[in-house]
mmCIF file of C-alpha atoms and ligand atoms in Angstrom:
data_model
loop_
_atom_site.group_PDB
_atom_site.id
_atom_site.type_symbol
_atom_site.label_atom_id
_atom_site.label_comp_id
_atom_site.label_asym_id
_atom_site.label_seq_id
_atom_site.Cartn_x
_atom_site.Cartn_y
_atom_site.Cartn_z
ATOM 1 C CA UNK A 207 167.832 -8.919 -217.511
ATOM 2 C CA UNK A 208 164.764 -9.483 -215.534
ATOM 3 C CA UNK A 209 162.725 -8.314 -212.579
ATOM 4 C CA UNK A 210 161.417 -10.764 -209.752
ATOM 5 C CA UNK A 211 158.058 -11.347 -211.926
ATOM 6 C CA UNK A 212 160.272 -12.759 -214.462
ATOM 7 C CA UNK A 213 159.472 -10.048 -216.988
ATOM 8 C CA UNK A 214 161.840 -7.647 -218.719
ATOM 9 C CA UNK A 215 162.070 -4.506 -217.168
ATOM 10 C CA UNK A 216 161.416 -1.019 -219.209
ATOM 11 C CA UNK A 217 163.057 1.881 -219.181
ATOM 12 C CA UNK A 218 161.650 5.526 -217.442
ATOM 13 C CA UNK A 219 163.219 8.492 -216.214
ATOM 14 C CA UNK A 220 163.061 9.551 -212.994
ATOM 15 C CA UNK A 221 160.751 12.258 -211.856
ATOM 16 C CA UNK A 222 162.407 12.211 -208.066
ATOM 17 C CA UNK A 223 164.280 15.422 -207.307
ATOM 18 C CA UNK A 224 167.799 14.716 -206.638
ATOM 19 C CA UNK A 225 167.588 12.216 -209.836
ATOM 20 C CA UNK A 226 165.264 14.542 -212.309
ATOM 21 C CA UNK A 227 165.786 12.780 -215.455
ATOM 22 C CA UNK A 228 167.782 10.161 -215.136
ATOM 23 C CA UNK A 229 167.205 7.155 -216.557
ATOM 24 C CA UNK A 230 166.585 3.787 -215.327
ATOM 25 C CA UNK A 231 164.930 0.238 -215.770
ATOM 26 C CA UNK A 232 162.017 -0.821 -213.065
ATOM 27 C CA UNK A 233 159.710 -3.492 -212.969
ATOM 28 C CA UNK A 234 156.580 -3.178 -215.733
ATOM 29 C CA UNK A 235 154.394 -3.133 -213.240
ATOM 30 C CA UNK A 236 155.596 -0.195 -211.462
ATOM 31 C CA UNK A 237 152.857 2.164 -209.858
ATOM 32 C CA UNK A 238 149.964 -0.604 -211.168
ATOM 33 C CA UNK A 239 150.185 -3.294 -208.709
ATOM 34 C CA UNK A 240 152.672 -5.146 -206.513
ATOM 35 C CA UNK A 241 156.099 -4.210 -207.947
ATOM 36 C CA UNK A 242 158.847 -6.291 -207.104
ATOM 37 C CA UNK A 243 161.069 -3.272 -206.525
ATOM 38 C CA UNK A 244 162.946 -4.013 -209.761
ATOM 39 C CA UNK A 245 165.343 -1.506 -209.877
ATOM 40 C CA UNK A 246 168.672 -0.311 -211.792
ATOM 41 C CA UNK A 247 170.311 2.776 -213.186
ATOM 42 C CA UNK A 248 170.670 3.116 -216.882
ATOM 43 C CA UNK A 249 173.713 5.370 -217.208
ATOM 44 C CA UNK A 250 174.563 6.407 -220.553
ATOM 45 C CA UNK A 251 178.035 6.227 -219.560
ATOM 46 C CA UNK A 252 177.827 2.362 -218.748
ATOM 47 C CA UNK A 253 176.493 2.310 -222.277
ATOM 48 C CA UNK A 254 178.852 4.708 -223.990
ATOM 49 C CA UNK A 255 182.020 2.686 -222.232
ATOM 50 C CA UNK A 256 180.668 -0.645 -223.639
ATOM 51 C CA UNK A 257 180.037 0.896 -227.105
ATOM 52 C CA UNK A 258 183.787 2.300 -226.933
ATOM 53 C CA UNK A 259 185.101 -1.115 -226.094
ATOM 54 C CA UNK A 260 182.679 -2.767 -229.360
ATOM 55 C CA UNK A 261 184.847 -0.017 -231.442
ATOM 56 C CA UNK A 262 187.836 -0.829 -229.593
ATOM 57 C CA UNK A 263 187.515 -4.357 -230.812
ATOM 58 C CA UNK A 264 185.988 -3.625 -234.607
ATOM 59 C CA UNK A 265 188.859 -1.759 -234.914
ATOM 60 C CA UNK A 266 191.524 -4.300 -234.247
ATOM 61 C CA UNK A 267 189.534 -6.534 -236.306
ATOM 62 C CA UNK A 268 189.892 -4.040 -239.154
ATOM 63 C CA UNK A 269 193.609 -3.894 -238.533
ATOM 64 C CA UNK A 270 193.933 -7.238 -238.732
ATOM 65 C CA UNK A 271 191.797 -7.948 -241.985
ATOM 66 C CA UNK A 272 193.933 -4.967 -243.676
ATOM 67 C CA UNK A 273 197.349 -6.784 -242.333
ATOM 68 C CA UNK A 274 196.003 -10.159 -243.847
ATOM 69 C CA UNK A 275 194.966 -8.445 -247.129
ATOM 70 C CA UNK A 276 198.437 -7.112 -247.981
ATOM 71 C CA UNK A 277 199.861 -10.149 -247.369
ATOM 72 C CA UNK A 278 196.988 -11.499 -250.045
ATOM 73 C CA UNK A 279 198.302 -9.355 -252.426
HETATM 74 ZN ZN1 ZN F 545 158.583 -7.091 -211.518
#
């Protein structure tokens, strides 16, 4: 993920009023000099659901190692 300079984007919270603290990733150079409006939402939800689907699939793994390991023995 990169802005329009071709940098990586950091992460701040938003200091606007109907988004006060909400988190989101905007161009590094963001109230310094010509941004290139960079701009996305960094839910924790988006996060937590692609965590939950990295579980999700550790888990099967598991499942599967523990199938294969009784059959080993
Ligand atoms: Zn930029």
């Amino acid at each position: 993920m990169v802005c329009g300079h071709g940098e990586r984007p950091i992460l701040r919270t938003s200091t606007k009023k109907d988004n006060p603290g909400r988190r989101f990733w905007g161009c590094v150079y963001y109230e310094v000099q010509d941004t290139c409006d960079f701009f996305r939402w960094a839910d924790p939800e988006t996060g937590g659901a692609l965590q939950d689907s990295k579980i999700a699939r550790c888990r099967k793994k598991i499942t599967t190692l523990k199938t294969r390991l009784k059959d080993v023995e």
